[in-house]
mmCIF file of C-alpha atoms in Angstrom:
data_model
loop_
_atom_site.group_PDB
_atom_site.id
_atom_site.type_symbol
_atom_site.label_atom_id
_atom_site.label_comp_id
_atom_site.label_asym_id
_atom_site.label_seq_id
_atom_site.Cartn_x
_atom_site.Cartn_y
_atom_site.Cartn_z
ATOM 1 C CA MET A 117 -57.568 -143.397 -64.687
ATOM 2 C CA ALA A 118 -56.569 -145.531 -61.701
ATOM 3 C CA ASP A 119 -56.621 -149.261 -62.459
ATOM 4 C CA HIS A 120 -56.821 -150.809 -58.993
ATOM 5 C CA GLU A 121 -59.506 -150.539 -56.286
ATOM 6 C CA LEU A 122 -59.119 -151.395 -52.621
ATOM 7 C CA GLU A 123 -62.205 -151.304 -50.492
ATOM 8 C CA LEU A 124 -61.637 -150.107 -46.870
ATOM 9 C CA PRO A 125 -64.312 -151.972 -44.749
ATOM 10 C CA ALA A 126 -63.728 -149.921 -41.610
ATOM 11 C CA LEU A 127 -63.969 -146.507 -43.174
ATOM 12 C CA LEU A 128 -67.698 -146.033 -43.587
ATOM 13 C CA GLY A 129 -69.137 -142.945 -45.104
ATOM 14 C CA ASN A 130 -71.807 -142.594 -42.416
ATOM 15 C CA SER A 131 -69.174 -142.190 -39.651
ATOM 16 C CA PRO A 132 -67.612 -138.838 -38.991
ATOM 17 C CA LEU A 133 -64.303 -140.531 -37.849
ATOM 18 C CA GLY A 134 -64.495 -142.899 -40.849
ATOM 19 C CA PHE A 135 -65.099 -140.115 -43.331
ATOM 20 C CA LEU A 136 -62.212 -137.963 -41.984
ATOM 21 C CA ALA A 137 -59.925 -140.969 -41.817
ATOM 22 C CA ALA A 138 -60.592 -141.688 -45.452
ATOM 23 C CA LEU A 139 -59.641 -138.085 -46.399
ATOM 24 C CA GLY A 140 -56.525 -138.352 -44.305
ATOM 25 C CA LEU A 141 -55.562 -141.599 -45.906
ATOM 26 C CA LEU A 142 -55.550 -139.828 -49.272
ATOM 27 C CA GLN A 143 -53.404 -137.032 -47.965
ATOM 28 C CA LEU A 144 -50.881 -139.379 -46.485
ATOM 29 C CA THR A 145 -50.544 -141.679 -49.518
ATOM 30 C CA GLN A 146 -50.459 -138.998 -52.227
ATOM 31 C CA PRO A 147 -46.683 -138.129 -51.684
ATOM 32 C CA LEU A 148 -45.725 -141.816 -51.742
ATOM 33 C CA LEU A 149 -47.439 -142.997 -54.935
ATOM 34 C CA GLU A 150 -46.327 -142.198 -58.563
ATOM 35 C CA GLN A 151 -49.810 -141.159 -59.473
ATOM 36 C CA PRO A 152 -52.333 -139.304 -57.280
ATOM 37 C CA PRO A 153 -54.713 -141.665 -55.500
ATOM 38 C CA ARG A 154 -58.429 -141.133 -55.700
ATOM 39 C CA LEU A 155 -61.278 -141.851 -53.286
ATOM 40 C CA SER A 156 -64.882 -142.903 -53.774
ATOM 41 C CA TRP A 157 -67.626 -144.685 -51.800
ATOM 42 C CA ARG A 158 -69.562 -147.854 -52.588
ATOM 43 C CA GLY A 159 -72.839 -146.058 -51.818
ATOM 44 C CA PRO A 160 -74.774 -144.577 -48.942
ATOM 45 C CA ASP A 161 -73.680 -145.942 -45.555
ATOM 46 C CA ALA A 162 -71.002 -147.911 -47.346
ATOM 47 C CA PRO A 163 -67.196 -148.285 -47.241
ATOM 48 C CA ALA A 164 -64.648 -146.007 -48.837
ATOM 49 C CA VAL A 165 -62.678 -147.257 -51.860
ATOM 50 C CA LEU A 166 -59.153 -146.192 -52.689
ATOM 51 C CA HIS A 167 -58.173 -146.031 -56.428
ATOM 52 C CA THR A 168 -54.529 -146.387 -57.327
ATOM 53 C CA HIS A 169 -52.350 -147.078 -60.334
ATOM 54 C CA GLN A 170 -50.580 -149.862 -58.509
ATOM 55 C CA PRO A 171 -52.134 -152.816 -56.700
ATOM 56 C CA LEU A 172 -52.280 -152.543 -52.911
ATOM 57 C CA THR A 173 -53.447 -154.791 -50.125
ATOM 58 C CA HIS A 174 -54.673 -153.679 -46.790
ATOM 59 C CA GLN A 175 -51.299 -154.638 -45.300
ATOM 60 C CA SER A 176 -49.162 -152.986 -47.950
ATOM 61 C CA LEU A 177 -51.253 -149.815 -47.656
ATOM 62 C CA ALA A 178 -50.761 -149.929 -43.843
ATOM 63 C CA ASP A 179 -47.004 -150.295 -44.429
ATOM 64 C CA LEU A 180 -47.042 -147.209 -46.659
ATOM 65 C CA LEU A 181 -48.833 -145.239 -43.992
ATOM 66 C CA ALA A 182 -46.359 -146.327 -41.358
ATOM 67 C CA ARG A 183 -43.654 -144.580 -43.478
ATOM 68 C CA GLN A 184 -45.374 -141.233 -42.609
ATOM 69 C CA LEU A 185 -45.426 -141.886 -38.860
ATOM 70 C CA PRO A 186 -43.085 -139.492 -37.018
ATOM 71 C CA HIS A 187 -40.122 -140.877 -35.097
ATOM 72 C CA GLU A 188 -40.217 -140.096 -31.383
ATOM 73 C CA ASP A 189 -38.182 -136.931 -31.683
ATOM 74 C CA ASP A 190 -39.523 -135.780 -35.127
ATOM 75 C CA ASP A 191 -42.044 -133.184 -36.058
ATOM 76 C CA LEU A 192 -45.530 -134.567 -35.488
ATOM 77 C CA LEU A 193 -46.711 -133.607 -39.002
ATOM 78 C CA THR A 194 -44.228 -135.205 -41.298
ATOM 79 C CA LEU A 195 -45.979 -133.887 -44.376
ATOM 80 C CA ALA A 196 -45.514 -130.275 -43.291
ATOM 81 C CA PRO A 197 -42.867 -129.876 -40.582
ATOM 82 C CA GLY A 198 -42.726 -126.758 -38.451
ATOM 83 C CA ILE A 199 -46.422 -126.321 -37.612
ATOM 84 C CA LEU A 200 -47.373 -128.608 -34.811
ATOM 85 C CA GLY A 201 -44.081 -128.259 -33.129
ATOM 86 C CA LEU A 202 -44.380 -124.525 -32.631
ATOM 87 C CA PRO A 203 -44.168 -123.353 -28.997
ATOM 88 C CA ALA A 204 -47.216 -121.905 -27.374
ATOM 89 C CA SER A 205 -47.025 -118.123 -27.478
ATOM 90 C CA GLY A 206 -50.132 -116.797 -25.785
ATOM 91 C CA PRO A 207 -52.702 -117.176 -23.080
ATOM 92 C CA PHE A 208 -54.538 -120.090 -24.775
ATOM 93 C CA GLY A 209 -51.922 -122.672 -24.097
ATOM 94 C CA ASP A 210 -52.148 -123.793 -27.743
ATOM 95 C CA ALA A 211 -49.381 -123.188 -30.281
ATOM 96 C CA LEU A 212 -51.972 -122.814 -33.069
ATOM 97 C CA ARG A 213 -53.634 -119.910 -31.229
ATOM 98 C CA MET A 214 -50.814 -117.413 -31.830
ATOM 99 C CA PRO A 215 -50.602 -113.592 -32.191
ATOM 100 C CA VAL A 216 -51.873 -112.642 -35.671
ATOM 101 C CA ASP A 217 -48.622 -110.835 -36.672
ATOM 102 C CA LEU A 218 -46.652 -113.984 -35.778
ATOM 103 C CA ALA A 219 -49.094 -116.074 -37.775
ATOM 104 C CA LEU A 220 -48.740 -113.740 -40.859
ATOM 105 C CA GLY A 221 -44.956 -114.001 -40.553
ATOM 106 C CA HIS A 222 -45.091 -117.861 -40.601
ATOM 107 C CA LEU A 223 -47.521 -117.869 -43.485
ATOM 108 C CA ALA A 224 -45.262 -115.544 -45.588
ATOM 109 C CA ARG A 225 -42.334 -117.988 -45.065
ATOM 110 C CA HIS A 226 -44.444 -121.006 -45.833
ATOM 111 C CA ALA A 227 -45.889 -119.431 -48.955
ATOM 112 C CA GLN A 228 -42.331 -118.520 -50.281
ATOM 113 C CA ALA A 229 -41.247 -122.144 -49.646
ATOM 114 C CA GLU A 230 -44.267 -123.254 -51.639
ATOM 115 C CA ARG A 231 -43.317 -121.035 -54.513
ATOM 116 C CA ASP A 232 -39.654 -121.942 -54.466
ATOM 117 C CA HIS A 233 -39.809 -125.711 -53.615
ATOM 118 C CA SER A 234 -43.553 -126.766 -53.977
ATOM 119 C CA ALA A 235 -43.551 -127.390 -50.196
ATOM 120 C CA PRO A 236 -47.111 -128.053 -48.890
ATOM 121 C CA THR A 237 -46.511 -126.324 -45.581
ATOM 122 C CA ALA A 238 -48.585 -123.160 -46.504
ATOM 123 C CA ARG A 239 -51.619 -125.258 -47.285
ATOM 124 C CA TRP A 240 -51.403 -127.149 -44.071
ATOM 125 C CA PHE A 241 -50.772 -124.000 -42.079
ATOM 126 C CA THR A 242 -53.924 -122.371 -43.387
ATOM 127 C CA ALA A 243 -55.902 -125.564 -42.640
ATOM 128 C CA LEU A 244 -54.924 -125.393 -38.968
ATOM 129 C CA VAL A 245 -54.323 -121.764 -38.236
ATOM 130 C CA ASN A 246 -57.114 -119.160 -39.059
ATOM 131 C CA GLN A 247 -55.761 -115.599 -39.498
ATOM 132 C CA LEU A 248 -59.178 -114.496 -40.808
ATOM 133 C CA SER A 249 -60.933 -114.914 -37.409
ATOM 134 C CA LEU A 250 -59.360 -113.348 -34.357
ATOM 135 C CA GLU A 251 -59.905 -113.403 -30.615
ATOM 136 C CA THR A 252 -58.584 -111.224 -27.835
ATOM 137 C CA SER A 253 -56.352 -112.646 -25.051
ATOM 138 C CA ASN A 254 -59.054 -112.256 -22.460
ATOM 139 C CA LYS A 255 -61.017 -115.003 -24.362
ATOM 140 C CA LYS A 256 -64.286 -113.154 -23.790
ATOM 141 C CA THR A 257 -64.660 -111.110 -26.963
ATOM 142 C CA ALA A 258 -63.916 -111.834 -30.561
ATOM 143 C CA GLY A 259 -62.598 -109.470 -33.147
ATOM 144 C CA ARG A 260 -60.498 -106.339 -32.895
ATOM 145 C CA PRO A 261 -60.294 -104.979 -29.313
ATOM 146 C CA ALA A 262 -61.554 -101.416 -28.750
ATOM 147 C CA SER A 263 -57.934 -100.258 -28.283
ATOM 148 C CA GLY A 264 -57.075 -101.444 -31.753
ATOM 149 C CA ASP A 265 -53.975 -103.090 -30.326
ATOM 150 C CA ARG A 266 -52.867 -105.873 -32.828
ATOM 151 C CA ALA A 267 -50.686 -107.387 -30.093
ATOM 152 C CA ASP A 268 -53.892 -108.556 -28.393
ATOM 153 C CA LEU A 269 -55.230 -110.401 -31.437
ATOM 154 C CA TYR A 270 -54.834 -114.142 -31.613
ATOM 155 C CA THR A 271 -55.629 -116.700 -34.335
ATOM 156 C CA THR A 272 -58.304 -119.322 -34.043
ATOM 157 C CA THR A 273 -58.185 -122.905 -35.357
ATOM 158 C CA THR A 274 -60.420 -125.481 -37.187
ATOM 159 C CA HIS A 275 -63.958 -126.145 -35.863
ATOM 160 C CA HIS A 276 -63.481 -129.826 -36.582
ATOM 161 C CA PHE A 277 -61.318 -130.213 -33.520
ATOM 162 C CA GLY A 278 -63.390 -130.053 -30.403
ATOM 163 C CA ARG A 279 -61.252 -128.883 -27.468
ATOM 164 C CA THR A 280 -62.096 -130.129 -23.997
ATOM 165 C CA GLY A 281 -60.191 -128.664 -21.041
ATOM 166 C CA GLN A 282 -56.538 -128.406 -21.784
ATOM 167 C CA MET A 283 -56.685 -130.498 -24.959
ATOM 168 C CA THR A 284 -54.657 -129.196 -27.955
ATOM 169 C CA LEU A 285 -54.648 -130.434 -31.475
ATOM 170 C CA ALA A 286 -50.873 -131.046 -31.249
ATOM 171 C CA ALA A 287 -51.281 -133.170 -28.070
ATOM 172 C CA SER A 288 -54.050 -135.247 -29.627
ATOM 173 C CA TRP A 289 -51.854 -135.772 -32.705
ATOM 174 C CA ALA A 290 -49.007 -136.842 -30.598
ATOM 175 C CA LYS A 291 -51.054 -139.447 -28.639
ATOM 176 C CA ALA A 292 -52.472 -140.979 -31.780
ATOM 177 C CA ALA A 293 -49.048 -141.176 -33.466
ATOM 178 C CA ASP A 294 -47.432 -142.657 -30.355
ATOM 179 C CA HIS A 295 -50.002 -145.458 -30.294
ATOM 180 C CA CYS A 296 -49.464 -146.206 -33.960
ATOM 181 C CA ARG A 297 -45.654 -145.917 -33.669
ATOM 182 C CA ARG A 298 -45.585 -148.453 -30.731
ATOM 183 C CA ASP A 299 -48.002 -150.797 -32.418
ATOM 184 C CA PRO A 300 -48.206 -150.238 -36.171
ATOM 185 C CA SER A 301 -50.966 -152.942 -36.384
ATOM 186 C CA HIS A 302 -53.370 -150.047 -35.507
ATOM 187 C CA LEU A 303 -52.933 -148.761 -39.028
ATOM 188 C CA ALA A 304 -54.156 -151.961 -40.697
ATOM 189 C CA ALA A 305 -56.887 -152.130 -38.106
ATOM 190 C CA ALA A 306 -57.948 -148.596 -39.033
ATOM 191 C CA LEU A 307 -58.651 -149.818 -42.557
ATOM 192 C CA VAL A 308 -60.349 -153.212 -41.913
ATOM 193 C CA ALA A 309 -61.712 -153.487 -38.418
ATOM 194 C CA TRP A 310 -61.281 -150.883 -35.711
ATOM 195 C CA ARG A 311 -59.650 -151.923 -32.508
ATOM 196 C CA ARG A 312 -60.447 -149.703 -29.538
ATOM 197 C CA VAL A 313 -57.851 -148.944 -26.879
ATOM 198 C CA ASP A 314 -58.722 -148.505 -23.219
ATOM 199 C CA ASP A 315 -57.917 -145.116 -21.686
ATOM 200 C CA TYR A 316 -57.371 -143.499 -25.049
ATOM 201 C CA ALA A 317 -59.707 -140.525 -25.712
ATOM 202 C CA GLY A 318 -59.103 -139.895 -29.376
ATOM 203 C CA ALA A 319 -59.645 -136.285 -30.571
ATOM 204 C CA ASN A 320 -63.408 -135.746 -30.055
ATOM 205 C CA LEU A 321 -64.183 -137.091 -33.429
ATOM 206 C CA ASP A 322 -65.923 -140.300 -32.318
ATOM 207 C CA HIS A 323 -68.905 -140.499 -29.990
ATOM 208 C CA TYR A 324 -68.199 -144.184 -29.321
ATOM 209 C CA ALA A 325 -64.769 -143.496 -27.807
ATOM 210 C CA THR A 326 -66.620 -142.358 -24.715
ATOM 211 C CA GLY A 327 -67.857 -145.461 -22.883
ATOM 212 C CA ASP A 328 -70.724 -144.940 -20.360
ATOM 213 C CA ALA A 329 -70.450 -146.907 -17.128
ATOM 214 C CA HIS A 330 -73.506 -149.091 -17.850
ATOM 215 C CA MET A 331 -72.027 -150.181 -21.235
ATOM 216 C CA VAL A 332 -68.884 -151.768 -19.924
ATOM 217 C CA SER A 333 -68.297 -154.881 -17.795
ATOM 218 C CA HIS A 334 -66.343 -153.134 -15.015
ATOM 219 C CA GLY A 335 -69.071 -150.568 -14.435
ATOM 220 C CA LYS A 336 -66.987 -147.506 -14.698
ATOM 221 C CA ALA A 337 -67.004 -144.750 -17.355
ATOM 222 C CA SER A 338 -64.018 -145.150 -19.655
ATOM 223 C CA GLN A 339 -62.475 -143.864 -22.861
ATOM 224 C CA ARG A 340 -61.931 -146.262 -25.789
ATOM 225 C CA GLY A 341 -60.655 -144.558 -28.908
ATOM 226 C CA VAL A 342 -59.301 -145.823 -32.174
ATOM 227 C CA PRO A 343 -55.698 -144.566 -32.527
ATOM 228 C CA GLY A 344 -55.157 -145.585 -36.188
ATOM 229 C CA ALA A 345 -58.314 -144.079 -37.446
ATOM 230 C CA THR A 346 -57.790 -140.895 -35.343
ATOM 231 C CA TRP A 347 -54.325 -140.390 -36.681
ATOM 232 C CA LEU A 348 -55.649 -140.752 -40.195
ATOM 233 C CA ALA A 349 -58.554 -138.445 -39.539
ATOM 234 C CA LEU A 350 -56.382 -135.656 -38.165
ATOM 235 C CA HIS A 351 -54.561 -135.584 -41.537
ATOM 236 C CA GLY A 352 -57.965 -135.225 -43.163
ATOM 237 C CA LEU A 353 -58.226 -131.649 -41.747
ATOM 238 C CA ALA A 354 -56.165 -130.523 -44.705
ATOM 239 C CA ALA A 355 -59.267 -130.835 -46.931
ATOM 240 C CA PHE A 356 -61.132 -128.118 -45.169
ATOM 241 C CA ARG A 357 -60.617 -124.357 -45.766
ATOM 242 C CA LEU A 358 -60.598 -121.891 -42.889
ATOM 243 C CA THR A 359 -62.030 -118.510 -43.598
ATOM 244 C CA GLY A 360 -63.727 -115.616 -41.678
ATOM 245 C CA ASP A 361 -64.386 -111.912 -41.461
ATOM 246 C CA THR A 362 -62.111 -111.209 -38.430
ATOM 247 C CA THR A 363 -65.065 -111.548 -36.027
ATOM 248 C CA ARG A 364 -66.548 -114.934 -37.087
ATOM 249 C CA ALA A 365 -64.667 -117.971 -38.074
ATOM 250 C CA GLN A 366 -65.813 -120.386 -40.804
ATOM 251 C CA THR A 367 -64.604 -123.870 -41.664
ATOM 252 C CA THR A 368 -65.609 -125.805 -44.721
ATOM 253 C CA SER A 369 -68.351 -128.449 -43.852
ATOM 254 C CA TRP A 370 -69.063 -126.922 -40.454
ATOM 255 C CA ASP A 371 -72.706 -125.960 -39.766
ATOM 256 C CA HIS A 372 -72.846 -122.982 -37.409
ATOM 257 C CA THR A 373 -76.690 -123.107 -37.176
ATOM 258 C CA ALA A 374 -76.615 -126.159 -34.913
ATOM 259 C CA PRO A 375 -76.441 -125.331 -31.149
ATOM 260 C CA ASN A 376 -72.876 -126.498 -30.735
ATOM 261 C CA GLY A 377 -72.023 -126.675 -34.446
ATOM 262 C CA ALA A 378 -72.051 -129.786 -36.629
ATOM 263 C CA LEU A 379 -69.922 -131.534 -39.281
ATOM 264 C CA THR A 380 -71.664 -132.033 -42.588
ATOM 265 C CA TRP A 381 -70.295 -134.052 -45.450
ATOM 266 C CA PRO A 382 -71.136 -135.885 -48.651
ATOM 267 C CA THR A 383 -70.190 -139.238 -50.097
ATOM 268 C CA TRP A 384 -69.786 -139.691 -53.833
ATOM 269 C CA ASN A 385 -69.430 -142.438 -56.456
ATOM 270 C CA GLN A 386 -66.747 -141.027 -58.794
ATOM 271 C CA PRO A 387 -63.061 -141.424 -57.832
ATOM 272 C CA LEU A 388 -61.848 -137.919 -56.789
ATOM 273 C CA THR A 389 -58.416 -136.571 -55.982
ATOM 274 C CA THR A 390 -57.734 -134.372 -52.902
ATOM 275 C CA THR A 391 -58.194 -131.216 -54.898
ATOM 276 C CA ALA A 392 -61.515 -132.343 -56.443
ATOM 277 C CA ILE A 393 -62.746 -133.409 -52.978
ATOM 278 C CA THR A 394 -62.058 -130.018 -51.515
ATOM 279 C CA ALA A 395 -64.020 -128.387 -54.431
ATOM 280 C CA LEU A 396 -66.919 -130.826 -53.786
ATOM 281 C CA LEU A 397 -67.010 -130.065 -50.078
ATOM 282 C CA GLU A 398 -67.232 -126.342 -50.827
ATOM 283 C CA HIS A 399 -69.955 -126.699 -53.512
ATOM 284 C CA PRO A 400 -73.084 -124.646 -52.657
ATOM 285 C CA LEU A 401 -75.391 -127.653 -53.391
ATOM 286 C CA VAL A 402 -73.601 -129.765 -50.805
ATOM 287 C CA ARG A 403 -74.063 -127.038 -48.205
ATOM 288 C CA ASP A 404 -77.687 -126.386 -49.064
ATOM 289 C CA PRO A 405 -80.006 -127.527 -46.103
ATOM 290 C CA ASN A 406 -82.612 -128.415 -48.717
ATOM 291 C CA PRO A 407 -80.584 -129.769 -51.582
ATOM 292 C CA ASN A 408 -81.937 -130.528 -55.022
ATOM 293 C CA SER A 409 -81.789 -134.374 -55.441
ATOM 294 C CA THR A 410 -81.310 -134.376 -59.152
ATOM 295 C CA LYS A 411 -78.552 -131.766 -59.124
ATOM 296 C CA LEU A 412 -76.736 -133.656 -56.279
ATOM 297 C CA HIS A 413 -77.014 -136.825 -58.336
ATOM 298 C CA ASN A 414 -75.500 -135.018 -61.206
ATOM 299 C CA LEU A 415 -72.545 -134.099 -59.022
ATOM 300 C CA GLY A 416 -72.040 -137.707 -58.153
ATOM 301 C CA VAL A 417 -73.213 -137.250 -54.636
ATOM 302 C CA THR A 418 -74.758 -140.440 -53.103
ATOM 303 C CA ALA A 419 -75.540 -139.152 -49.639
ATOM 304 C CA VAL A 420 -75.162 -136.279 -47.255
ATOM 305 C CA TYR A 421 -74.589 -136.616 -43.515
ATOM 306 C CA ILE A 422 -74.572 -134.454 -40.397
ATOM 307 C CA ALA A 423 -72.987 -135.145 -36.968
ATOM 308 C CA HIS A 424 -73.664 -132.649 -34.166
ATOM 309 C CA ARG A 425 -70.991 -131.596 -31.648
ATOM 310 C CA THR A 426 -71.827 -132.468 -28.061
ATOM 311 C CA ARG A 427 -71.004 -130.217 -25.124
ATOM 312 C CA LEU A 428 -69.135 -131.179 -21.896
ATOM 313 C CA GLY A 429 -68.635 -129.224 -18.700
ATOM 314 C CA GLN A 430 -65.047 -128.232 -19.721
ATOM 315 C CA GLY A 431 -65.648 -127.596 -23.320
ATOM 316 C CA HIS A 432 -66.486 -129.362 -26.556
ATOM 317 C CA GLY A 433 -67.475 -133.062 -26.570
ATOM 318 C CA PRO A 434 -67.266 -135.673 -29.232
ATOM 319 C CA LEU A 435 -69.228 -135.671 -32.538
ATOM 320 C CA GLN A 436 -72.467 -137.509 -32.255
ATOM 321 C CA PRO A 437 -73.268 -140.481 -34.472
ATOM 322 C CA ALA A 438 -74.071 -139.292 -38.061
ATOM 323 C CA HIS A 439 -77.598 -138.704 -39.294
ATOM 324 C CA ARG A 440 -78.221 -139.010 -43.034
ATOM 325 C CA ILE A 441 -80.015 -136.017 -44.305
ATOM 326 C CA HIS A 442 -79.985 -136.907 -48.060
ATOM 327 C CA PRO A 443 -81.442 -139.081 -49.286
ATOM 328 C CA ALA A 444 -83.873 -139.230 -46.332
ATOM 329 C CA PRO A 445 -83.620 -142.561 -44.534
ATOM 330 C CA THR A 446 -86.446 -145.040 -45.169
ATOM 331 C CA ALA A 447 -87.895 -147.947 -43.161
ATOM 332 C CA SER A 448 -85.727 -150.362 -45.153
ATOM 333 C CA ASP A 449 -82.618 -148.631 -43.876
ATOM 334 C CA HIS A 450 -83.290 -149.771 -40.336
#
């Protein structure tokens, strides 16, 4: 078992950005530590806790994370190079929305590299590129076109990234990494006390990144994202499996019954590795809209949350603030 605990005050379990950032932190530190780190939560609406076999401070942890930042000319995803740097190859203007045959070719190479060298690229590729749910190039219909022409079938990507206008996951990743590279103090701030940056939109993971005009002193609508937490959160996408039946995409922890979709997630009290977390996220009890409290308790789940996706004129908007659906909030929680 891990001997050392480090509480992360800024990564709260009742925040979609905080939750995803905690998962990303685990992904980023795992290759750098001798023993796999684990993650737990102090309780409902409480901070994340990192469990390691070596003592870490917030600053030493931030220094570790900085080692995973890409250099200016490097691949954006240092843990799995060759995915986010792909050129766009279709009408969607997004490298992750590629012809299905091209995607299957990439996956075959990545899977071979995993078998030969234990490279994690295949796992990352399948977390960002969905070959099991396809769209046609006219963007109007999903699934196999009437002509049966495979050349007209394109992959989809994760629901957790809400695209607005010309946004792409790679561009959002690049902006977050650039802020952290130019000012590495953003990484320590992501763990302890978030520092918002003017004119930085984030990646539609944080409702509070969008500042309404009446909420700021200069009286103009603005964007004030958290680069460090966003960069961590984007790495957290590796925990969620992409599936589908060619016509309908599915992403672990994504609720399709909500009007614009919603992210749902649990917090837990036992220290879990990345593999165990993925298993918990996929557990039927966690995805049950009316979960059995006793059985959830036996799983170690302390709370379950939902954050609905908003909608903007040019596409998806940021995730709303989280609402706790289990256990039900009481008057003492307010």
